[in-house]
Coordinates of C-alpha atoms and ligand atoms in Angstrom, one line a residue:
M143 CA 15.4 124.5 133.1
A144 CA 13.7 121.2 134.0
E145 CA 16.0 118.4 134.7
Q146 CA 16.5 115.9 132.0
K147 CA 15.2 112.5 133.3
I148 CA 15.7 109.1 131.8
E149 CA 12.6 107.0 132.4
L150 CA 13.1 103.3 132.9
D151 CA 11.2 100.4 134.5
A152 CA 14.1 99.4 136.6
V153 CA 17.6 100.6 137.7
I154 CA 20.1 98.1 139.0
V155 CA 23.2 99.1 141.0
G156 CA 26.1 96.8 140.4
A157 CA 27.3 94.7 137.5
G158 CA 28.7 91.8 139.5
F159 CA 27.2 88.4 139.2
A160 CA 23.9 89.5 140.8
G161 CA 23.6 92.7 138.8
L162 CA 24.3 90.8 135.5
Y163 CA 21.6 88.2 136.2
A164 CA 19.1 90.8 137.4
L165 CA 19.7 92.7 134.2
Y166 CA 19.3 89.6 132.0
K167 CA 16.1 88.5 133.8
L168 CA 14.3 91.8 134.0
R169 CA 15.2 92.5 130.3
E170 CA 13.8 89.1 129.4
S171 CA 10.6 90.1 131.2
G172 CA 10.3 93.0 128.8
L173 CA 11.3 95.8 131.2
S174 CA 13.4 98.7 130.2
V175 CA 16.3 98.3 132.5
R176 CA 19.8 99.7 133.1
A177 CA 22.6 98.7 135.4
Y178 CA 25.2 101.2 136.8
E179 CA 28.6 100.0 137.8
R180 CA 31.4 102.1 139.4
G181 CA 34.1 99.7 138.0
A182 CA 35.3 99.9 134.4
D183 CA 34.0 96.4 133.7
V184 CA 31.7 93.7 134.9
G185 CA 32.6 91.1 137.6
G186 CA 32.0 93.0 140.9
T187 CA 34.1 91.2 143.6
W188 CA 36.1 89.5 140.9
Y189 CA 36.8 92.8 139.2
W190 CA 38.1 94.5 142.4
N191 CA 39.8 91.6 144.3
R192 CA 42.8 91.0 142.0
Y193 CA 45.3 90.4 144.7
P194 CA 47.9 87.6 144.2
G195 CA 46.4 84.3 145.1
A196 CA 42.7 85.4 144.8
R197 CA 40.5 82.4 144.0
C198 CA 37.1 81.2 144.8
D199 CA 36.5 78.9 147.8
V200 CA 33.6 77.1 146.1
T201 CA 34.2 74.8 143.2
S202 CA 33.7 76.6 140.0
V203 CA 31.4 74.0 138.6
Q204 CA 29.0 75.1 141.4
Y205 CA 30.0 78.7 141.6
S206 CA 28.6 79.5 138.2
Y207 CA 25.3 80.4 136.7
S208 CA 22.8 77.6 136.3
F209 CA 20.1 79.5 134.3
S210 CA 21.5 78.7 130.9
P211 CA 22.3 75.1 129.9
E212 CA 23.9 76.5 126.7
L213 CA 26.3 78.6 128.8
E214 CA 27.1 75.5 130.9
Q215 CA 28.0 73.6 127.8
E216 CA 30.1 76.5 126.3
W217 CA 32.2 77.4 129.3
T218 CA 35.1 75.2 130.4
W219 CA 36.7 75.6 133.8
T220 CA 40.4 74.7 134.0
E221 CA 40.7 74.3 137.8
I222 CA 38.5 72.9 140.5
M223 CA 38.5 76.3 142.2
A224 CA 39.2 78.9 139.5
A225 CA 41.5 81.8 140.2
Q226 CA 40.3 85.4 140.0
P227 CA 41.3 86.0 136.3
E228 CA 39.3 83.0 135.1
I229 CA 36.2 84.0 137.1
L230 CA 36.5 87.5 135.7
D231 CA 36.8 86.2 132.2
Y232 CA 33.6 84.1 132.8
A233 CA 31.7 87.2 133.9
R234 CA 32.9 89.0 130.8
Y235 CA 31.9 86.1 128.6
V236 CA 28.4 86.1 130.2
A237 CA 28.1 89.8 129.6
D238 CA 29.0 89.4 125.9
K239 CA 27.0 86.3 125.3
F240 CA 23.8 87.8 126.5
D241 CA 24.6 91.2 125.1
L242 CA 24.3 92.8 128.6
R243 CA 26.9 95.6 128.1
R244 CA 24.6 97.8 126.0
D245 CA 22.5 98.4 129.2
I246 CA 25.4 98.9 131.6
R247 CA 26.9 102.3 132.3
F248 CA 30.5 101.7 133.6
G249 CA 32.6 104.1 135.6
T250 CA 29.4 105.5 137.1
T251 CA 28.5 105.5 140.8
V252 CA 24.9 105.8 141.9
S253 CA 25.0 108.4 144.6
S254 CA 21.4 108.8 145.7
A255 CA 17.9 107.4 145.3
R256 CA 14.7 109.1 146.5
Y257 CA 11.2 107.5 146.6
D258 CA 8.5 109.8 145.3
E259 CA 5.2 108.8 147.0
S260 CA 3.1 110.8 144.5
T261 CA 4.4 108.9 141.5
R262 CA 5.5 105.7 143.3
R263 CA 8.7 105.9 141.5
W264 CA 12.4 106.2 142.4
L265 CA 14.4 109.2 141.4
I266 CA 18.0 108.1 141.1
R267 CA 21.1 110.2 140.6
T268 CA 24.6 109.3 139.5
D269 CA 28.0 111.0 139.9
Q270 CA 28.0 111.6 136.2
G271 CA 25.0 113.9 136.5
E272 CA 22.4 111.4 135.2
V273 CA 18.9 111.5 136.7
L274 CA 16.9 108.3 136.4
D275 CA 13.2 107.9 137.0
A276 CA 12.3 104.2 137.6
R277 CA 9.5 102.1 139.0
Y278 CA 11.9 99.6 140.5
F279 CA 15.3 100.1 142.2
V280 CA 17.5 97.0 142.6
M281 CA 20.6 97.0 144.8
A282 CA 23.0 94.3 143.6
T283 CA 26.0 95.8 145.3
G284 CA 27.4 92.8 147.0
S285 CA 28.1 91.7 150.5
L286 CA 31.9 92.3 150.6
S287 CA 32.4 95.4 148.4
T288 CA 33.1 98.2 150.7
P289 CA 36.8 97.8 151.6
N290 CA 37.8 98.6 155.2
T291 CA 41.1 100.2 155.9
P292 CA 41.4 100.8 159.7
Q293 CA 42.4 104.3 160.7
F294 CA 45.9 103.4 161.7
E295 CA 47.7 106.4 163.2
G296 CA 50.3 107.8 160.9
I297 CA 49.2 105.8 157.8
E298 CA 49.6 109.0 155.7
N299 CA 53.3 109.1 156.6
F300 CA 54.2 105.8 155.0
Q301 CA 56.5 106.5 152.1
G302 CA 55.8 103.5 150.0
P303 CA 52.6 102.3 148.3
V304 CA 49.7 101.0 150.3
Y305 CA 47.3 98.5 148.6
H306 CA 44.0 97.1 149.9
T307 CA 43.3 93.5 148.7
G308 CA 39.8 94.6 147.7
L309 CA 41.0 97.5 145.6
W310 CA 43.9 95.9 143.8
P311 CA 45.5 97.8 140.9
E312 CA 44.4 96.5 137.5
D313 CA 48.0 96.2 136.3
G314 CA 49.0 94.2 139.3
V315 CA 51.9 94.9 141.7
D316 CA 55.5 93.7 141.1
F317 CA 56.9 92.6 144.5
S318 CA 60.2 91.2 143.2
G319 CA 63.1 92.4 145.2
K320 CA 60.8 94.3 147.6
T321 CA 60.2 94.0 151.3
V322 CA 56.5 93.8 152.0
G323 CA 54.3 94.2 155.2
I324 CA 50.8 92.7 155.2
I325 CA 48.2 93.3 157.9
G326 CA 45.4 90.8 158.1
T327 CA 45.1 87.0 158.1
G328 CA 41.4 86.5 157.0
S329 CA 40.5 84.8 153.7
S330 CA 42.2 87.5 151.6
G331 CA 45.5 87.6 153.7
T332 CA 45.6 83.8 153.9
Q333 CA 45.4 83.5 150.1
A334 CA 47.8 86.4 149.4
I335 CA 50.6 85.6 151.9
P336 CA 51.9 82.4 150.3
V337 CA 52.0 84.0 146.8
I338 CA 53.6 87.3 148.0
A339 CA 56.2 85.3 150.0
E340 CA 57.3 83.5 146.9
E341 CA 57.8 86.7 145.0
A342 CA 59.0 89.3 147.5
A343 CA 62.5 89.6 149.0
H344 CA 60.9 89.5 152.5
L345 CA 57.3 89.4 153.9
T346 CA 56.3 90.5 157.4
V347 CA 52.9 89.3 158.4
F348 CA 51.0 91.3 161.1
Q349 CA 48.5 88.9 162.6
R350 CA 45.9 90.0 165.1
T351 CA 43.6 87.0 165.2
P352 CA 44.9 83.7 163.8
N353 CA 42.2 81.9 161.7
Y354 CA 41.2 78.3 161.3
T355 CA 42.0 77.5 157.7
L356 CA 41.8 74.2 155.8
P357 CA 43.7 73.2 152.7
A358 CA 41.8 74.1 149.5
N359 CA 42.7 70.8 147.7
N360 CA 42.6 72.7 144.5
R361 CA 43.9 71.1 141.3
P362 CA 43.6 71.4 137.5
L363 CA 40.3 70.2 136.1
P364 CA 41.3 67.8 133.2
P365 CA 39.3 68.0 130.0
E366 CA 37.7 64.5 130.4
E367 CA 36.5 65.4 133.9
M368 CA 35.1 68.7 132.7
A369 CA 33.4 66.8 129.8
Q370 CA 31.7 64.5 132.4
V371 CA 30.6 67.6 134.4
K372 CA 29.0 69.0 131.3
R373 CA 27.0 65.7 130.9
D374 CA 26.1 65.8 134.6
Y375 CA 25.1 69.4 135.0
A376 CA 21.4 68.8 135.5
D377 CA 22.2 66.4 138.4
I378 CA 24.8 68.8 139.9
R379 CA 22.3 71.7 139.9
R380 CA 19.6 69.5 141.5
T381 CA 22.0 68.5 144.3
Q382 CA 22.9 72.1 144.8
Q383 CA 19.2 73.1 145.0
E384 CA 18.7 70.6 147.8
A385 CA 21.8 71.5 149.8
L386 CA 21.6 73.7 152.9
T387 CA 24.4 75.9 151.5
A388 CA 23.4 75.6 147.9
M389 CA 26.5 73.7 147.3
Y390 CA 28.0 70.3 148.3
G391 CA 31.5 69.4 149.5
F392 CA 34.0 71.7 151.1
G393 CA 36.6 73.2 148.9
G394 CA 38.0 70.5 146.6
R395 CA 36.7 67.7 148.8
Q396 CA 33.4 65.8 148.7
D397 CA 33.4 64.2 152.2
A398 CA 30.3 62.6 153.5
P399 CA 28.5 64.5 156.3
P400 CA 30.1 63.9 159.8
T401 CA 28.7 61.0 161.8
L402 CA 31.1 60.7 164.8
L403 CA 30.9 62.4 168.2
I404 CA 34.3 63.8 169.2
K405 CA 33.3 63.6 172.9
E406 CA 33.3 59.8 172.5
T407 CA 36.8 59.6 171.1
T408 CA 40.1 59.0 173.0
E409 CA 43.2 61.1 172.5
A410 CA 44.7 58.2 170.5
D411 CA 41.6 58.1 168.2
R412 CA 42.0 61.8 167.6
M413 CA 45.7 61.5 166.8
R414 CA 45.1 58.7 164.4
A415 CA 42.4 60.8 162.7
L416 CA 45.0 63.6 162.2
D417 CA 47.5 61.0 160.8
E418 CA 44.8 59.9 158.3
H419 CA 42.9 63.1 157.4
G420 CA 45.3 66.0 158.3
F421 CA 43.5 69.3 159.0
F422 CA 40.2 67.8 157.7
A423 CA 40.0 65.5 160.7
V424 CA 38.2 68.3 162.5
R425 CA 35.3 67.9 160.1
L426 CA 34.7 64.2 161.1
Y427 CA 32.5 65.0 164.2
K428 CA 29.0 66.3 164.2
D429 CA 29.0 67.6 167.8
V430 CA 31.6 70.2 166.9
A431 CA 29.0 72.5 165.3
V432 CA 26.7 72.5 168.2
D433 CA 28.6 71.9 171.5
L434 CA 31.3 74.4 172.6
E435 CA 33.2 71.7 174.6
A436 CA 33.3 69.4 171.6
N437 CA 34.3 72.4 169.5
E438 CA 37.3 73.1 171.8
M439 CA 38.4 69.5 171.4
A440 CA 38.4 69.9 167.7
C441 CA 40.3 73.2 168.0
E442 CA 42.9 71.4 170.0
M443 CA 43.2 68.8 167.2
Y444 CA 43.6 71.7 164.7
R445 CA 46.3 73.3 166.8
E446 CA 48.2 69.9 166.9
M447 CA 48.0 69.8 163.2
V448 CA 49.6 73.3 163.0
R449 CA 52.4 72.2 165.3
R450 CA 53.0 69.2 162.9
T451 CA 53.1 71.5 159.9
V452 CA 55.2 74.4 161.1
A453 CA 58.9 73.6 161.9
D454 CA 59.7 76.2 164.5
P455 CA 57.7 75.6 167.7
D456 CA 57.6 79.3 168.7
M457 CA 56.4 80.2 165.2
A458 CA 53.7 77.5 165.4
E459 CA 52.6 78.7 168.8
R460 CA 52.1 82.2 167.4
L461 CA 50.0 80.9 164.6
L462 CA 47.6 79.0 166.9
P463 CA 44.0 80.3 167.0
R464 CA 42.6 80.4 170.5
G465 CA 39.7 81.8 172.4
Y466 CA 36.9 81.4 169.8
P467 CA 35.3 78.4 168.2
L468 CA 35.8 76.7 164.9
G469 CA 32.8 77.7 162.7
C470 CA 32.5 81.1 164.2
K471 CA 33.9 82.9 161.2
R472 CA 33.5 82.1 157.6
P473 CA 35.7 79.1 156.8
V474 CA 39.0 80.0 155.3
I475 CA 40.7 77.7 152.7
D476 CA 44.3 78.0 151.7
T477 CA 47.1 76.7 149.6
D478 CA 50.3 76.1 151.6
Y479 CA 49.5 78.8 154.2
Y480 CA 51.3 77.2 157.2
Q481 CA 54.1 75.9 155.0
T482 CA 54.9 79.5 154.1
F483 CA 55.9 80.2 157.7
N484 CA 58.7 77.6 157.3
R485 CA 60.4 80.0 154.7
D486 CA 63.4 82.1 155.6
N487 CA 62.0 85.2 154.1
V488 CA 58.8 85.4 156.2
T489 CA 58.5 87.1 159.6
L490 CA 55.3 86.7 161.7
V491 CA 54.3 89.5 164.1
D492 CA 51.7 88.1 166.5
L493 CA 49.9 91.2 167.6
R494 CA 48.5 89.4 170.6
R495 CA 52.0 89.8 172.1
G496 CA 51.9 93.6 171.5
G497 CA 49.7 95.6 169.1
I498 CA 50.3 98.2 166.4
N499 CA 51.1 101.7 167.8
A500 CA 51.4 103.5 164.5
I501 CA 52.4 103.4 160.9
T502 CA 55.7 105.2 160.2
A503 CA 57.4 106.5 157.1
T504 CA 59.3 103.2 156.8
G505 CA 57.1 100.5 158.4
I506 CA 55.0 99.7 161.4
D507 CA 55.8 100.5 165.0
T508 CA 54.4 97.9 167.4
E509 CA 54.7 97.2 171.2
Q510 CA 57.2 94.6 170.1
G511 CA 59.4 96.9 168.1
H512 CA 59.6 98.5 164.7
F513 CA 59.3 96.5 161.5
E514 CA 60.5 98.0 158.2
F515 CA 59.3 97.3 154.6
D516 CA 58.9 99.0 151.2
V517 CA 55.2 98.1 150.4
L518 CA 52.2 97.8 152.7
V519 CA 49.3 95.5 151.9
A520 CA 46.0 95.9 153.9
A521 CA 44.1 92.6 153.9
T522 CA 41.8 94.2 156.4
G523 CA 38.5 93.1 155.0
F524 CA 35.2 95.0 154.4
D525 CA 32.3 96.8 155.9
A526 CA 30.4 93.6 155.2
M527 CA 26.8 93.1 154.2
T528 CA 25.5 96.7 155.0
G529 CA 28.4 98.9 153.7
S530 CA 27.5 98.8 150.0
Y531 CA 23.8 99.5 150.7
L532 CA 24.5 102.4 153.0
G533 CA 27.1 103.8 150.6
V534 CA 24.2 105.0 148.5
D535 CA 22.0 107.7 150.0
I536 CA 18.7 105.9 149.8
V537 CA 15.6 107.8 151.1
G538 CA 12.3 106.0 151.1
R539 CA 8.7 106.9 152.2
D540 CA 8.2 109.8 154.7
Q541 CA 11.7 111.1 153.9
R542 CA 13.3 108.3 156.0
S543 CA 16.8 107.2 154.9
L544 CA 18.0 103.6 154.9
R545 CA 20.9 104.8 157.1
D546 CA 18.3 105.8 159.7
A547 CA 16.2 102.7 159.2
W548 CA 19.3 100.5 159.8
A549 CA 20.9 102.6 162.5
E550 CA 20.4 99.8 165.0
G551 CA 21.4 97.2 162.5
P552 CA 19.9 96.0 159.2
R553 CA 16.2 95.0 159.1
T554 CA 14.7 93.3 156.1
Y555 CA 11.8 91.1 155.1
L556 CA 13.2 87.9 153.5
G557 CA 16.4 89.9 152.9
L558 CA 14.5 91.2 149.8
Q559 CA 12.7 94.3 151.0
V560 CA 12.7 96.9 153.8
V561 CA 9.7 98.5 155.4
G562 CA 9.4 102.1 154.2
F563 CA 11.2 101.5 150.9
P564 CA 8.5 100.4 148.4
N565 CA 9.7 98.9 145.1
L566 CA 13.3 98.6 146.4
F567 CA 14.7 95.1 146.0
L568 CA 17.9 94.0 147.7
L569 CA 19.9 91.0 146.5
N570 CA 22.2 89.0 148.8
A571 CA 21.3 91.3 151.6
P572 CA 21.2 90.8 155.4
G573 CA 18.3 88.5 156.3
S574 CA 19.0 86.3 153.2
P575 CA 21.2 83.1 153.0
S576 CA 23.8 85.0 150.9
V577 CA 27.2 84.7 152.4
L578 CA 26.3 81.4 154.2
T579 CA 25.6 79.8 150.9
N580 CA 27.0 79.6 147.3
M581 CA 26.2 83.2 146.5
I582 CA 25.5 82.7 142.8
T583 CA 23.0 80.0 143.3
S584 CA 21.1 81.6 146.1
M585 CA 21.2 85.0 144.3
E586 CA 19.7 83.3 141.1
F587 CA 16.8 82.2 143.2
Q588 CA 16.3 85.8 144.5
V589 CA 16.5 87.3 141.1
E590 CA 13.9 84.8 139.7
W591 CA 11.6 85.5 142.7
M592 CA 11.9 89.2 142.1
A593 CA 11.2 88.9 138.3
E594 CA 8.1 86.8 139.0
C595 CA 7.0 89.3 141.7
I596 CA 7.4 92.2 139.3
A597 CA 5.5 90.3 136.5
Y598 CA 2.7 89.6 139.1
L599 CA 2.5 93.3 140.0
D600 CA 2.3 94.4 136.3
Q601 CA -0.4 91.8 135.5
N602 CA -2.5 93.0 138.4
Q603 CA -2.0 96.7 137.8
I604 CA -0.2 97.1 141.2
R605 CA 2.1 100.0 141.3
S606 CA 4.0 99.4 144.5
I607 CA 5.0 96.6 146.8
E608 CA 6.3 97.2 150.3
A609 CA 7.1 94.9 153.3
I610 CA 4.7 95.2 156.2
E611 CA 6.2 96.0 159.6
A612 CA 4.8 92.9 161.4
A613 CA 6.1 90.5 158.6
Q614 CA 9.5 92.1 158.8
E615 CA 9.6 91.8 162.6
A616 CA 8.6 88.2 162.4
W617 CA 11.3 87.5 159.8
I618 CA 14.0 89.1 161.9
A619 CA 12.9 87.1 164.9
H620 CA 13.1 83.9 162.7
V621 CA 16.6 84.9 161.4
N622 CA 17.7 85.4 165.1
D623 CA 16.1 82.1 166.1
V624 CA 17.9 80.0 163.5
A625 CA 21.3 81.6 164.3
E626 CA 21.0 80.9 168.0
G627 CA 23.0 78.0 169.3
T628 CA 25.3 78.0 166.2
M629 CA 29.0 78.8 166.6
H630 CA 28.4 82.0 164.6
T631 CA 26.7 83.6 167.6
A632 CA 28.8 82.1 170.4
P633 CA 29.7 84.8 172.9
S634 CA 33.4 84.4 172.2
C635 CA 32.8 84.8 168.4
N636 CA 33.6 88.1 166.7
S637 CA 33.2 88.1 162.9
W638 CA 32.1 90.3 160.1
Y639 CA 28.8 88.3 160.0
L640 CA 28.2 90.1 163.3
G641 CA 29.6 93.5 162.2
A642 CA 32.2 93.0 164.9
N643 CA 35.1 93.9 162.5
I644 CA 34.0 97.6 162.3
P645 CA 34.2 99.7 165.4
G646 CA 30.8 101.0 166.5
K647 CA 28.8 98.7 164.1
P648 CA 25.8 97.2 165.9
R649 CA 26.4 93.5 166.8
I650 CA 23.7 91.7 164.9
F651 CA 24.1 88.3 163.1
M652 CA 23.1 89.4 159.6
P653 CA 22.8 86.4 157.2
Y654 CA 20.0 83.8 157.3
A655 CA 21.3 80.6 158.8
G656 CA 18.2 78.5 158.3
G657 CA 19.5 77.0 155.0
Y658 CA 18.8 77.7 151.4
P659 CA 16.0 75.1 150.9
R660 CA 14.0 76.5 153.8
Y661 CA 14.6 80.0 152.6
K662 CA 13.3 79.2 149.1
E663 CA 10.2 77.4 150.6
K664 CA 9.4 80.5 152.7
C665 CA 9.8 82.9 149.7
R666 CA 7.7 80.6 147.5
E667 CA 5.0 80.3 150.1
V668 CA 4.9 84.1 150.5
A669 CA 4.4 84.5 146.7
A670 CA 1.8 81.7 146.5
K671 CA -0.2 83.6 149.1
G672 CA -0.4 86.7 147.0
Y673 CA 2.8 88.2 148.5
E674 CA 1.8 87.7 152.1
G675 CA 3.6 90.2 154.4
F676 CA 3.8 92.8 151.6
R677 CA 1.4 95.7 151.1
L678 CA 0.4 95.9 147.4
S679 CA -1.0 99.2 146.2
A680 CA -2.8 99.8 142.9
Ligands
NAP244 P1 38.4 89.6 157.1 O1 38.0 88.2 157.1 O2 37.6 90.6 157.7 O3 39.9 89.7 157.6 C1 40.5 90.9 157.9 C2 41.8 90.7 158.6 O4 42.4 92.0 158.9 C3 41.6 90.0 159.9 O5 42.7 89.1 160.1 C4 41.6 91.1 160.9 O6 42.0 90.8 162.2 C5 42.6 92.0 160.3 N1 42.5 93.4 160.8 C6 41.4 94.2 160.5 N2 41.6 95.4 161.2 C7 42.8 95.3 161.8 C8 43.6 96.1 162.6 N3 43.1 97.4 163.0 N4 44.8 95.7 163.1 C9 45.2 94.5 162.8 N5 44.5 93.6 162.0 C10 43.4 94.0 161.5 O7 38.6 90.1 155.6 P2 39.0 89.3 154.2 O8 40.2 88.4 154.5 O9 39.1 90.2 153.1 O10 37.8 88.3 154.0 C11 36.4 88.8 154.0 C12 35.5 87.8 153.4 O11 35.7 87.9 152.0 C13 35.8 86.4 153.7 O12 35.3 85.9 154.9 C14 35.1 85.7 152.5 O13 33.8 85.6 152.7 C15 35.4 86.6 151.4 N6 36.6 86.2 150.7 C16 36.5 85.0 150.0 C17 37.6 84.5 149.4 C18 37.5 83.3 148.7 O14 36.5 83.0 148.1 N7 38.4 82.4 148.8 C19 38.8 85.2 149.4 C20 38.9 86.4 150.1 C21 37.8 86.9 150.7 P3 40.8 90.4 163.3 O15 40.3 89.1 162.9 O16 41.5 90.5 164.6 O17 39.8 91.5 163.2

């Protein structure tokens, strides 16, 4: 019997912020389109990351859709940086307001996609047995959506529950009266640790690499301030559009750009700066971002601030980041992180003094001894930027899989397309500003570019678009060029931007560091020149 196929113009994978907007935009263009989402609801990252303390590190007024002034006026944020439940409510509100759910299939994983050269269409299969036949295939699967739990020896022997921050149970976890162990002190761990410490009987933190983290300066957003924001939205969006990172300020602060040179300061100057600005003193100097020696001076200021905050000198010493520059990893922001280590019910295991041997039935055995607890939390991050794309078995032209095409690291043209994969669009992918910017704003630009591109193809009876090898190579060279000399690619830097958190992953700096305005300019120029660097076939 012939397979029952559903014919569509476009299939989108993911109903997070990117998938929702892609669905809205392509439907607005008159396309028949459907989104597939493995979760039971919309929200993506904000659906899965429900761990205690989860909140955005970008102000909500900026980390929100800008495409609908009506939506901007209707939605009211209650905090400067909203917590996960509020952001998830916002995603749900958007889905309902624009009636997006009718074209989303929840609880459904897209398992494979094959490009058929004879029809120039994609054949897409889901784990629910659906077969979809679509002209365009859009991966809106997110940069941080494939959780990574390292293969700790003996993890299967642990008697209690194990939770990954990126796969948190919908009903939450009750830590009261429990002893808890947490592995990982990245953004997720840094947010979760203070909140779990308040609730649990005891918390043991297993820290391999201490992070540089700055206070979030979060606070409630009073109604009068929100009312003013609503009046100012047009200006706010304009400022975002001009900003390198598609946002302004850092966390809850709106400091002016740095002007001083740390190398021209004295020890006394730097100590005074710490008295006045606390941890934020490290952001006063412009040479810190480009000069490793200057950077190390700022790191030393940072360490001094940790010593000032943590009461026990040995505890402070164990919390000090060393051996890699500030600005190497994605900035972490926190609420009372260091203060948490002044609590009586928190133990810090600095794995630099002796690593993990194995997980046992009752805890973790390390070189420094055995630590017992009832519940284990893995705040161990994600197979970032490529994991979610390679999680789907995508096979393009000449039977070549994306996994093969990216075996030596991800390769894209403008972060939007890949040679050998016609009519496949990627959102927030490697080669795009994505994780170095406000993801919602830069994604909105990509979705709008894609929708205009598809309209152009339809108007000109063009059936396929594919990146050309030379254009892709030139773009990759440019992506590497602009990353060079930044702290992100310093030899001592290991981060998920580089794939360094996953054993065996090629070390490649994945996002585009040239800034959001420059990226937009390049994409617009490509479109204006009739999609230069792409092969268009009738
Ligand atoms: P992450 O930054 O990759 O941190 C993972 C942590 O787990 C690191 O401390 C890492 O140590 C540790 N770890 C991993 N494998 C380990 C092992 N085998 N043994 C011991 N420790 C191990 O992941 P994340 O904290 O989930 O954050 C990922 C990204 O998600 C962030 O950078 C951010 O972009 C995003 N995020 C954002 C927010 C927010 O908006 N506020 C919140 C959470 C996450 P090493 O450093 O030594 O590898």
